[in-house]
Amino acid sequence: MCGIYGAIVSNQDAGSVVYHGLKRLEYRGYDSWGVVVTRAGDFFIEKQVGKIDKNHQLSAPPAQVAIGHTRWATHGRVTQVNAHPHLAQNGSFALVQNGVVENYQQLQEKLVSQGYDFISQTDTEVIVALIEQLETRKHETEPSVATVRQVFSQLRGRNTIALVTQSGKIIAIRQGSPLVVGKNKQGDIFISSDVLSLAPDANEYFILDHGQGVIVTCKKIQPFVVKTGKKISLEYQPIKISSTALDTAGFDHFMLKEIYEQTEVLNNVTEQPQKQLTALVTEIKKANRVYTLGAGSASFAAEQLAFWLREQGVLTTALKSYEARSYQNLFSSNDLCIAISQSGETADTNEVVEWLLQFGVKLASIVNMPGSTLTALSDLPFMLQVGPEVGVASTKALSGQMIWSKLLSELIAGKTLLAYQKQVQEYSKQLQNWFESQVIGQLQSLAKELANHKHLFVLGRGQLYMPALEFALKMKEISYIHAEGFSGGELKHGVIALIEQGTPVVCLVAKDKEKNDMLSAAAEVKARGARVIGVSIENNQLFDDWIRLPKASELVAISCFIPAQLLTYYMAVEQAYDPDKPRNLAKSVTVK
Ligand code: AGP
């Protein structure tokens, strides 16, 4: 998952526009970055390892045409040589890629046997070499669209590419990772990996579909079909995202801003079209099998939705996107799948969706990012509406996914949308009070103590089992602590061997049927020296620390991982990690 940004502008510096566009795309990958500017037939390329410094001044001269890339390394180490853009050895074009050329080794071997001398370790350079080879064979001075199309047809996998030629033409093709084209009232033209990043530059946009490309020259945009070269026209949509969504609004990090936004945005989640909700509930009730699907934190939301549907008597199977292959032959046209994804571009999830659609499975989805692939593929698409989530950690998005999932189970139980909306409004008020209480200071102190631990365990049962796994994931991905979530019932089946004097064990406890068994688990780890951190609505003498939750016990499965969001945020800051851009991660995993 990388970020691509390009610009052809008249009264501003294209290099600087692209550089700042990449800064807004950095959530997609931040190992290294690069910008290429073309002016009077010359290229000026600057590439650096590391994150984008918003105060950096590019060395390139002012120009009207530029493309750039922010990288999450797939093939080839994080080095300047491997950073994109990659310049053709004959100097006629420079290219960036978002995706993976799955057959790059065969292509690379053939090119080497023909005498091509690779400079980088990337799969992307294979594309550059193939275009340059065909361009030379056709005696072109720079690659034509036909040449780029011909080479693109040899690539396997999900590849989105953009190249700029010496004459200042941009050619881009989408197959997999998203690519949008925007323009403003001054006639400036932009390409980007998402709509959100276009907001400060463009007024309207269109999204390229898989197998579509675009040629952009000064003042002219021409979309085409890659396979045939046929020119097409695509409908522009207004950009409705305010660019203010792209700043931290006074918070130190996007992650903290987005954690606090949960007190307001969760109410937006319940603002769903009643007709569409009714249609989905009908499909759930009549389906032969119901599947839920997601990756990472979204997979925990998918499991929670399956749990809540099973409680309403709906036999539901939760699929982790990356472990769904064994179910493939079970899919049938009488089935329903509910896919959960913040970005709507997760390759693992969208690949399973493609299988499901081949078997005629009806697809519903809940997505946060407007204009995503998953939304476009869905029979019953829903929008999460929690606003852009820039921090890599899924915080308000996951809470929103859980709120939406709970809505479905409430509707199946016969509750009304209005009743549930009132419940969420009350929860939001309680959450606001919680954020203003002493619990924040308590979490900050606890974070300082836990930051030095190497291991941390989280126990939960029933409705709190998935939240326990999510609690642990947050610790892993933001504070880099080895945290594991377990079912409270699993403790005595092996896990308890790990408990030593002072081991921190978080126990998620609800006032439900699992409560007594969970407290027994707390007693058992305490008897072996653990530090028991109780996360619950009411205190208990077994707890060495008690993190009080908002009183809304019917939504405790949603409130109980919010302490994890804050705890891991403070632990990261304590260790001078960047909570918005954790090492090795990116916000949208658009490669498998
Ligand atoms: C969660 O904090 C992670 N950022 C990650 O697990 C994420 O939930 C997962 O990659 C799925 O992303 P999606 O919701 O965009 O599909």
Short mmCIF file of N, CA and C and ligand atoms in Angstrom, two decimals, residues 293-300 321-322 340-350 366-369 374 389 391-395 397-398 401 470 473-474 477-478 582 585-589, ligand 1:
data_model
loop_
_atom_site.label_atom_id
_atom_site.label_comp_id
_atom_site.label_asym_id
_atom_site.label_seq_id
_atom_site.Cartn_x
_atom_site.Cartn_y
_atom_site.Cartn_z
N LEU A 293 -17.04 -10.67 7.26
CA LEU A 293 -15.69 -10.69 6.68
C LEU A 293 -14.94 -9.42 7.04
N GLY A 294 -13.67 -9.58 7.38
CA GLY A 294 -12.84 -8.40 7.65
C GLY A 294 -11.41 -8.80 7.92
N ALA A 295 -10.53 -7.79 8.01
CA ALA A 295 -9.10 -8.02 8.27
C ALA A 295 -8.69 -7.19 9.48
N GLY A 296 -7.71 -7.70 10.24
CA GLY A 296 -7.20 -6.91 11.36
C GLY A 296 -8.30 -6.53 12.32
N SER A 297 -8.31 -5.26 12.72
CA SER A 297 -9.36 -4.82 13.65
C SER A 297 -10.75 -5.04 13.07
N ALA A 298 -10.87 -4.88 11.76
CA ALA A 298 -12.19 -5.08 11.12
C ALA A 298 -12.60 -6.55 11.23
N SER A 299 -11.61 -7.45 11.36
CA SER A 299 -11.98 -8.87 11.52
C SER A 299 -12.57 -9.10 12.91
N PHE A 300 -12.13 -8.30 13.88
CA PHE A 300 -12.73 -8.44 15.23
C PHE A 300 -14.16 -7.89 15.21
N SER A 321 -10.24 -12.35 6.42
CA SER A 321 -10.01 -12.25 4.98
C SER A 321 -8.87 -13.15 4.52
N TYR A 322 -7.80 -13.21 5.30
CA TYR A 322 -6.59 -13.91 4.87
C TYR A 322 -6.67 -15.41 5.18
N ILE A 340 -16.70 -5.87 6.24
CA ILE A 340 -16.42 -4.69 7.08
C ILE A 340 -15.02 -4.18 6.75
N SER A 341 -14.92 -2.91 6.41
CA SER A 341 -13.60 -2.35 6.05
C SER A 341 -13.63 -0.82 6.14
N GLN A 342 -12.69 -0.25 6.84
CA GLN A 342 -12.61 1.22 6.94
C GLN A 342 -12.27 1.84 5.60
N SER A 343 -11.27 1.26 4.93
CA SER A 343 -10.79 1.85 3.67
C SER A 343 -11.60 1.37 2.47
N GLY A 344 -12.11 0.13 2.56
CA GLY A 344 -12.77 -0.45 1.39
C GLY A 344 -11.79 -0.86 0.32
N GLU A 345 -10.48 -0.81 0.66
CA GLU A 345 -9.44 -1.14 -0.34
C GLU A 345 -8.51 -2.24 0.13
N THR A 346 -8.84 -2.90 1.23
CA THR A 346 -7.96 -3.96 1.76
C THR A 346 -7.93 -5.12 0.79
N ALA A 347 -6.73 -5.40 0.27
CA ALA A 347 -6.60 -6.42 -0.79
C ALA A 347 -7.10 -7.78 -0.31
N ASP A 348 -6.74 -8.16 0.92
CA ASP A 348 -7.17 -9.48 1.44
C ASP A 348 -8.69 -9.58 1.44
N THR A 349 -9.35 -8.53 1.85
CA THR A 349 -10.82 -8.54 1.94
C THR A 349 -11.44 -8.50 0.56
N ASN A 350 -10.93 -7.64 -0.30
CA ASN A 350 -11.54 -7.50 -1.64
C ASN A 350 -11.31 -8.74 -2.49
N ILE A 366 -19.93 -2.33 5.01
CA ILE A 366 -19.91 -1.08 5.78
C ILE A 366 -18.49 -0.52 5.65
N VAL A 367 -18.38 0.64 4.99
CA VAL A 367 -17.08 1.23 4.62
C VAL A 367 -17.07 2.69 5.05
N ASN A 368 -15.90 3.18 5.42
CA ASN A 368 -15.81 4.58 5.85
C ASN A 368 -15.37 5.52 4.74
N MET A 369 -14.42 5.04 3.89
CA MET A 369 -13.84 5.91 2.87
C MET A 369 -14.78 6.01 1.65
N LEU A 374 -14.73 -1.65 -2.47
CA LEU A 374 -15.68 -2.54 -1.79
C LEU A 374 -17.10 -1.98 -1.90
N GLU A 389 -10.34 8.86 8.75
CA GLU A 389 -9.50 8.36 9.85
C GLU A 389 -8.08 8.27 9.29
N GLY A 391 -5.03 8.41 11.31
CA GLY A 391 -4.12 7.59 12.12
C GLY A 391 -4.19 6.14 11.66
N VAL A 392 -3.02 5.46 11.65
CA VAL A 392 -3.01 4.07 11.17
C VAL A 392 -3.91 3.19 12.04
N ALA A 393 -3.95 3.45 13.32
CA ALA A 393 -4.77 2.62 14.21
C ALA A 393 -6.25 2.87 13.93
N SER A 394 -6.99 1.77 13.89
CA SER A 394 -8.45 1.89 13.71
C SER A 394 -9.05 2.18 15.09
N THR A 395 -9.51 3.39 15.30
CA THR A 395 -10.08 3.75 16.61
C THR A 395 -11.57 4.08 16.43
N ALA A 397 -13.13 4.28 13.76
CA ALA A 397 -13.69 3.41 12.71
C ALA A 397 -14.14 2.08 13.33
N LEU A 398 -13.31 1.50 14.16
CA LEU A 398 -13.68 0.22 14.78
C LEU A 398 -14.89 0.41 15.69
N GLN A 401 -17.77 0.57 13.48
CA GLN A 401 -18.13 -0.75 12.94
C GLN A 401 -18.90 -1.58 13.98
N GLU A 470 -8.81 -7.26 20.27
CA GLU A 470 -8.58 -5.91 19.74
C GLU A 470 -7.72 -5.10 20.70
N LEU A 473 -4.28 -6.12 20.09
CA LEU A 473 -3.74 -5.65 18.80
C LEU A 473 -3.29 -4.19 18.90
N LYS A 474 -4.08 -3.38 19.58
CA LYS A 474 -3.70 -1.97 19.74
C LYS A 474 -2.34 -1.84 20.43
N GLU A 477 0.41 -2.87 17.85
CA GLU A 477 0.67 -2.06 16.65
C GLU A 477 1.07 -0.62 16.98
N ILE A 478 0.78 -0.16 18.19
CA ILE A 478 1.09 1.24 18.50
C ILE A 478 2.22 1.36 19.51
N PRO A 582 2.94 4.06 12.96
CA PRO A 582 3.74 3.02 13.62
C PRO A 582 4.66 2.32 12.62
N LEU A 585 3.95 -0.36 9.39
CA LEU A 585 2.52 -0.43 9.10
C LEU A 585 2.10 0.63 8.08
N ALA A 586 0.87 0.54 7.62
CA ALA A 586 0.27 1.58 6.79
C ALA A 586 -1.23 1.48 7.02
N LYS A 587 -1.93 2.52 6.67
CA LYS A 587 -3.36 2.59 7.02
C LYS A 587 -4.20 1.65 6.17
N SER A 588 -3.85 1.58 4.90
CA SER A 588 -4.70 0.77 4.02
C SER A 588 -3.83 -0.29 3.36
N VAL A 589 -4.13 -1.56 3.67
CA VAL A 589 -3.27 -2.66 3.21
C VAL A 589 -3.76 -3.12 1.84
C1 AGP B 1 -6.17 -1.65 12.96
O1 AGP B 1 -5.75 -0.74 13.98
C2 AGP B 1 -5.21 -1.73 11.81
N1 AGP B 1 -4.92 -0.46 11.29
C3 AGP B 1 -5.59 -2.79 10.80
O2 AGP B 1 -5.74 -4.02 11.49
C4 AGP B 1 -6.87 -2.54 9.98
O3 AGP B 1 -8.01 -2.67 10.82
C5 AGP B 1 -6.94 -3.61 8.90
O4 AGP B 1 -5.81 -3.45 8.06
C6 AGP B 1 -8.22 -3.55 8.04
O5 AGP B 1 -8.27 -2.33 7.36
P1 AGP B 1 -9.67 -1.92 6.69
O6 AGP B 1 -10.65 -1.71 7.82
O7 AGP B 1 -9.38 -0.65 5.93
O8 AGP B 1 -10.10 -3.05 5.79
#
